[in-house]
CSV table of C-alpha atoms in Angstrom, one decimal:
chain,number,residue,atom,x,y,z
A,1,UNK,CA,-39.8,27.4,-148.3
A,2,UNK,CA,-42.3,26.2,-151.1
A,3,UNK,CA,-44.2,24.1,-148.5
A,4,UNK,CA,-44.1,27.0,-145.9
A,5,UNK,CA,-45.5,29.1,-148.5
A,6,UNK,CA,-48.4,26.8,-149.4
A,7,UNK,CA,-49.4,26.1,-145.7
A,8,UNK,CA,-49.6,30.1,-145.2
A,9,UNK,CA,-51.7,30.1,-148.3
A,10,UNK,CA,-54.3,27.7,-147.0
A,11,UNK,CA,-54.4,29.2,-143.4
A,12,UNK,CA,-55.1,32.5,-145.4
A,13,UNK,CA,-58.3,31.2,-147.4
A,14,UNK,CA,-59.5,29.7,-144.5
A,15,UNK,CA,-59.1,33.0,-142.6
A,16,UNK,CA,-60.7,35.2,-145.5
A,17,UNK,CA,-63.4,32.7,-146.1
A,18,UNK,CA,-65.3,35.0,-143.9
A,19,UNK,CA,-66.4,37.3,-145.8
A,20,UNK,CA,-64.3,39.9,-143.7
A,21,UNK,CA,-65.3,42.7,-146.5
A,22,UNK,CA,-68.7,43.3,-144.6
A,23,UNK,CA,-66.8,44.3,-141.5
A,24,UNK,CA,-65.1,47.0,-144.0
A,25,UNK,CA,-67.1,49.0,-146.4
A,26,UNK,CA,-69.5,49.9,-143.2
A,27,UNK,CA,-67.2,52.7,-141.7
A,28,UNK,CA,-66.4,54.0,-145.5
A,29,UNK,CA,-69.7,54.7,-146.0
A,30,UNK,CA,-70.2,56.0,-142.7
A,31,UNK,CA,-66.8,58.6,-143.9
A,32,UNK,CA,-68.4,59.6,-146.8
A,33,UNK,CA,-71.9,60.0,-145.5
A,34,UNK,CA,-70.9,62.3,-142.6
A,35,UNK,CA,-68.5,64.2,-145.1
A,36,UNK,CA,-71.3,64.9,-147.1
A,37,UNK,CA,-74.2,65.0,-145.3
A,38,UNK,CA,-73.8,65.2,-141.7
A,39,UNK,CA,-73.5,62.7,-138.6
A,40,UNK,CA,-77.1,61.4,-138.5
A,41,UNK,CA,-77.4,60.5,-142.7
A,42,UNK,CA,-73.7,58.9,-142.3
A,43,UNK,CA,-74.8,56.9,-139.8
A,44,UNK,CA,-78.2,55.7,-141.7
A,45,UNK,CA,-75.8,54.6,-144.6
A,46,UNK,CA,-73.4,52.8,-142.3
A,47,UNK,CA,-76.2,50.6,-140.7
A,48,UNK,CA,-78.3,50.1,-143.9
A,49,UNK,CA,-74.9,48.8,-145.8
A,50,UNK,CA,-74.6,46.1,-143.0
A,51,UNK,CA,-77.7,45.4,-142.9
A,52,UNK,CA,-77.8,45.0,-146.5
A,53,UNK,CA,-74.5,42.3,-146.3
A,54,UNK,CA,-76.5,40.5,-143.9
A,55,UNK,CA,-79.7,40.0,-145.8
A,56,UNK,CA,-77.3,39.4,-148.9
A,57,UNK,CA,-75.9,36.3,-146.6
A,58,UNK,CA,-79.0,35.7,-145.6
A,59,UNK,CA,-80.5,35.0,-149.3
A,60,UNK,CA,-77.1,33.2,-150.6
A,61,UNK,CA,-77.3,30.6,-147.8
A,62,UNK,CA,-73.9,31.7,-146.4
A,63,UNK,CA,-72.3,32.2,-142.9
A,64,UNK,CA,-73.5,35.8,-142.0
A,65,UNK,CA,-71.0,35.6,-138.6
A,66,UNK,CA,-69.0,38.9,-140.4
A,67,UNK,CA,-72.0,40.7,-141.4
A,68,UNK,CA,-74.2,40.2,-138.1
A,69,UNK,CA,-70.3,41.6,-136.2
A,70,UNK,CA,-70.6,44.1,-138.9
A,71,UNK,CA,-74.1,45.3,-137.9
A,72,UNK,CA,-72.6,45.1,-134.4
A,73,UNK,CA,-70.1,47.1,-134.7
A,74,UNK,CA,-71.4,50.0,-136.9
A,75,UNK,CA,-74.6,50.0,-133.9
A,76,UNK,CA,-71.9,50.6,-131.1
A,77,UNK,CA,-69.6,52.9,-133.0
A,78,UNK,CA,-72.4,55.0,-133.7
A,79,UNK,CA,-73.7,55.1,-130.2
A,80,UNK,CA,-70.9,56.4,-129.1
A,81,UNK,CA,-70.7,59.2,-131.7
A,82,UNK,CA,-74.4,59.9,-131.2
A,83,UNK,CA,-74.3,60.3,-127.3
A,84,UNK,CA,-71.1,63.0,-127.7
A,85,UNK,CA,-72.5,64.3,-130.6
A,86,UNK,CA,-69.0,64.1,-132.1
A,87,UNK,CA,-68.3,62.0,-135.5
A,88,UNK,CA,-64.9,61.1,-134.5
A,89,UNK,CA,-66.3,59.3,-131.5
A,90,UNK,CA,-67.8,56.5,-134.3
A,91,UNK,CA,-64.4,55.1,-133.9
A,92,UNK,CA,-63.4,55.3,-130.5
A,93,UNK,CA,-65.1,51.5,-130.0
A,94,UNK,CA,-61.8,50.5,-132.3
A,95,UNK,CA,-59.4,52.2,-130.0
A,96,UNK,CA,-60.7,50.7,-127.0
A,97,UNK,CA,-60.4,47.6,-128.8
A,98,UNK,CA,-56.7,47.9,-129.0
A,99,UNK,CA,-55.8,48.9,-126.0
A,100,UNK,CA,-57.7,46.2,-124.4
A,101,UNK,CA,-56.0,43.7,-126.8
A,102,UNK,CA,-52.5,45.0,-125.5
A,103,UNK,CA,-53.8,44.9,-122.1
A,104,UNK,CA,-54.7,40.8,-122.7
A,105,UNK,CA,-52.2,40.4,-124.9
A,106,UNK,CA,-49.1,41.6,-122.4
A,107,UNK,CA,-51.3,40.1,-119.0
A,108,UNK,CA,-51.0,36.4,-121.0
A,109,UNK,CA,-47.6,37.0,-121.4
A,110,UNK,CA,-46.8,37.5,-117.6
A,111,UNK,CA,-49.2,34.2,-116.7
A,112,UNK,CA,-47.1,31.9,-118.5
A,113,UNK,CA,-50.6,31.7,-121.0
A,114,UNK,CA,-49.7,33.4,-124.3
A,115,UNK,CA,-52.5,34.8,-126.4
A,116,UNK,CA,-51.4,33.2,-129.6
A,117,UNK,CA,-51.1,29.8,-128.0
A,118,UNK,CA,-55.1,30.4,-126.4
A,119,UNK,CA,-56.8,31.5,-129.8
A,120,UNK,CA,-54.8,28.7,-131.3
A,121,UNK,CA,-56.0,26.1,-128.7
A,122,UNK,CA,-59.2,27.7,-129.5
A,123,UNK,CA,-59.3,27.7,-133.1
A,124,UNK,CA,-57.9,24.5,-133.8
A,125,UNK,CA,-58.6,22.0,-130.6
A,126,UNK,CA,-55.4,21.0,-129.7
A,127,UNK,CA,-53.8,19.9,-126.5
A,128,UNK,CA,-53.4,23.2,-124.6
A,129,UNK,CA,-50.5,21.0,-122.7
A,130,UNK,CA,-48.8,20.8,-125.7
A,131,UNK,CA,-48.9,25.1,-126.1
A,132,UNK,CA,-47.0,25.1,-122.6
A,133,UNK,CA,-44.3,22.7,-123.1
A,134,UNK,CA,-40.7,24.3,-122.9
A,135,UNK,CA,-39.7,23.0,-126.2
A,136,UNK,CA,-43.1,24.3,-128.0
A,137,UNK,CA,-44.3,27.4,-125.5
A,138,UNK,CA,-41.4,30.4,-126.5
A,139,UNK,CA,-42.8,30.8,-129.9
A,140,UNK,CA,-46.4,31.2,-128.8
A,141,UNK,CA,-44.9,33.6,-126.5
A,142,UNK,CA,-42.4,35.8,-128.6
A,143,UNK,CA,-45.6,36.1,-131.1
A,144,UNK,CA,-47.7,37.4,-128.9
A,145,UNK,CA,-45.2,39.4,-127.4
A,146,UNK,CA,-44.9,41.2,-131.3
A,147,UNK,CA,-48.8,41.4,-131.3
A,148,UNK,CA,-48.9,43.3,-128.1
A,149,UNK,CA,-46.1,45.5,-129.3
A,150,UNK,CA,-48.4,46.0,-132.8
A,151,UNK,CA,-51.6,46.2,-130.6
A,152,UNK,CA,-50.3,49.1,-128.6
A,153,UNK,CA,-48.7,50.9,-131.9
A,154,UNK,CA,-52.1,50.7,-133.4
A,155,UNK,CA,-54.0,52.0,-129.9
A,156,UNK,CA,-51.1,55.2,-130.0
A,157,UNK,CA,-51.7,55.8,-133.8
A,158,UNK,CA,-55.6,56.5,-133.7
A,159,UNK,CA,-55.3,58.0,-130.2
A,160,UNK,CA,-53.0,60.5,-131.9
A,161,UNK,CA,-55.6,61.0,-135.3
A,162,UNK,CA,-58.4,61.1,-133.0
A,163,UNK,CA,-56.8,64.2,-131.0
A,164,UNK,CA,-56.3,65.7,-134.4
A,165,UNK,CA,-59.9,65.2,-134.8
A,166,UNK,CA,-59.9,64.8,-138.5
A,167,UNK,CA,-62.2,62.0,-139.2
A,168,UNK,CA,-60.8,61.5,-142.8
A,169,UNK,CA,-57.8,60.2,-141.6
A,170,UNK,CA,-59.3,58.2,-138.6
A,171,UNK,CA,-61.5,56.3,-141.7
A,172,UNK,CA,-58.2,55.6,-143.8
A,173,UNK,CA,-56.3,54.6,-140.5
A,174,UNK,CA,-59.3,52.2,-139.3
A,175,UNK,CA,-59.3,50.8,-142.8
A,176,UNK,CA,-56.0,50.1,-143.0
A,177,UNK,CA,-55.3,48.9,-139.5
A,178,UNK,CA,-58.0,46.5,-139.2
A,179,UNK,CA,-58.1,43.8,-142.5
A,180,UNK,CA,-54.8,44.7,-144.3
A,181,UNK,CA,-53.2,45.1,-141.5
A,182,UNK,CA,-54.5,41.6,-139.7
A,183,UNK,CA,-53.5,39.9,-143.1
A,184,UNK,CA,-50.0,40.8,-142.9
A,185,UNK,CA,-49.7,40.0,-139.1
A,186,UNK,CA,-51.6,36.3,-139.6
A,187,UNK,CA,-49.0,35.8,-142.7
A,188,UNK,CA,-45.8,36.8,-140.6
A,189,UNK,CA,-47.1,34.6,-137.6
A,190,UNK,CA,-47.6,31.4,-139.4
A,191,UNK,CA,-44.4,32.4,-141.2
A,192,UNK,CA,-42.4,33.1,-138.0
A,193,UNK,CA,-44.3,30.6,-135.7
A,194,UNK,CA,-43.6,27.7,-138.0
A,195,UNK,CA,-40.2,28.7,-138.3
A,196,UNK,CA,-40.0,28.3,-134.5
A,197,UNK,CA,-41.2,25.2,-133.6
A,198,UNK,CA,-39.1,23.3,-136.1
A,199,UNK,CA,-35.9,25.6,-134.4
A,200,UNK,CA,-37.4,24.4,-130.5
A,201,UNK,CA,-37.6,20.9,-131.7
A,202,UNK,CA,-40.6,20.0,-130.2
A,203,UNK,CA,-42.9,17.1,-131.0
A,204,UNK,CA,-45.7,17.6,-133.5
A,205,UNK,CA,-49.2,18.1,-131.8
A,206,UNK,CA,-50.1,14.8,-132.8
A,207,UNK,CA,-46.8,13.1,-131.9
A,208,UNK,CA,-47.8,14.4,-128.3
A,209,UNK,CA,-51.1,13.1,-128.5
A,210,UNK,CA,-50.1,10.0,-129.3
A,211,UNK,CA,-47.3,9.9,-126.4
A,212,UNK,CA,-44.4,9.4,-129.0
A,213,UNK,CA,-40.5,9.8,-128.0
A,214,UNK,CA,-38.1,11.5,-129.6
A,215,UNK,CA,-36.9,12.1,-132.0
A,216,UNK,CA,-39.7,13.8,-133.3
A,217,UNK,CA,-40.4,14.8,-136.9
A,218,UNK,CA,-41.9,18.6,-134.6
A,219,UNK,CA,-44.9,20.0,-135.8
A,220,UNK,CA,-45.6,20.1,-139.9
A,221,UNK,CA,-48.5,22.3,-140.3
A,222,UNK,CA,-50.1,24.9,-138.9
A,223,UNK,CA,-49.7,27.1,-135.8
């Protein structure tokens, strides 16, 4: 358990190296500014705060990937409250964004192609024949059948508090759905996924690579 624990701790810095805070201060700023005054200054503050992380990056030398998807993000939100003239509409980008998660996530699921094994593949460069083995495929697929579950939760949630059209509670929900809430699920998957693999039995991504037989010693870090 002590070795599980440490692994999910080293995934997590990775993860968070990021700098994922400039994808969230943006919309509470933009909460506050439209509270107090109006649609057009909250969306000034919005921008100029992720603009601001970026130039901050940009002057420290450091990887400006969240702050540039910040700036991104707080452009397109605010479109889309601008064209309707509505304020609630800032975060109807978000909602879209869960629904066509849930959408990939469950389509990956019927293809045989789970979501968590392609980011994976992705992420880390493995073997994507190794994802789809029999012995190493179900816990790629039981993950991303709990993301698509969480994804569609989330998409019913702030379809509901954007109905009620109290833009308050859509800030606190976006807040709180997006980072926290993407911490928790990466620490339950590397949790859960590692768990897995050692029940299935599988060979290690490298044991694979190298062609080994079994028995295997199955897959020791990562997901």
């Amino acid at each position: 358990m002590k070795k599980i624990l440490k692994e999910t701790v080293e995934e997590l810095k990775q993860f968070m190296s990021g700098k994922t805070i400039d994808t969230i201060i943006p919309p509470i700023i933009y909460v506050i500014g439209n509270n107090l005054f109006g649609l057009n200054v909250g969306i000034i503050l919005a921008l100029s705060v992720a603009f601001l992380f970026a130039l901050l990056r940009l002057l420290k030398k450091e990887n400006i990937l969240y702050a540039l998807g910040g700036i991104g993000g707080v452009a397109l939100a605010s479109g889309f409250a601008l064209i309707a003239d509505n304020a609630a509409n800032y975060f109807l980008p978000k909602i879209i964004g869960s629904g066509a998660l849930f959408l990939i996530s469950t389509i990956s699921i019927f293809v045989g192609k789970p979501l968590a094994a392609i980011l994976s593949h992705v992420s880390r460069g493995w073997s994507f024949d190794w994802f789809l083995r029999k012995d190493i495929k179900p816990a790629y697929r039981e993950v991303t059948i709990v993301w698509a579950i969480l994804f569609l939760a989330r998409m019913l949630l702030q379809l509901f508090l954007y109905n009620r059209g109290n833009l308050t509670e859509l800030g606190w929900a976006s807040i709180l759905l997006g980072f926290p809430a993407t911490l928790t699920v990466l620490v339950l998957t590397l949790i859960y996924g590692g768990w897995r693999l050692r029940v299935l039995g599988g060979p290690g991504i490298e044991e694979f690579q190298e062609g080994k037989n079994p028995p295997w010693e199955g897959q020791k870090k990562g997901f």
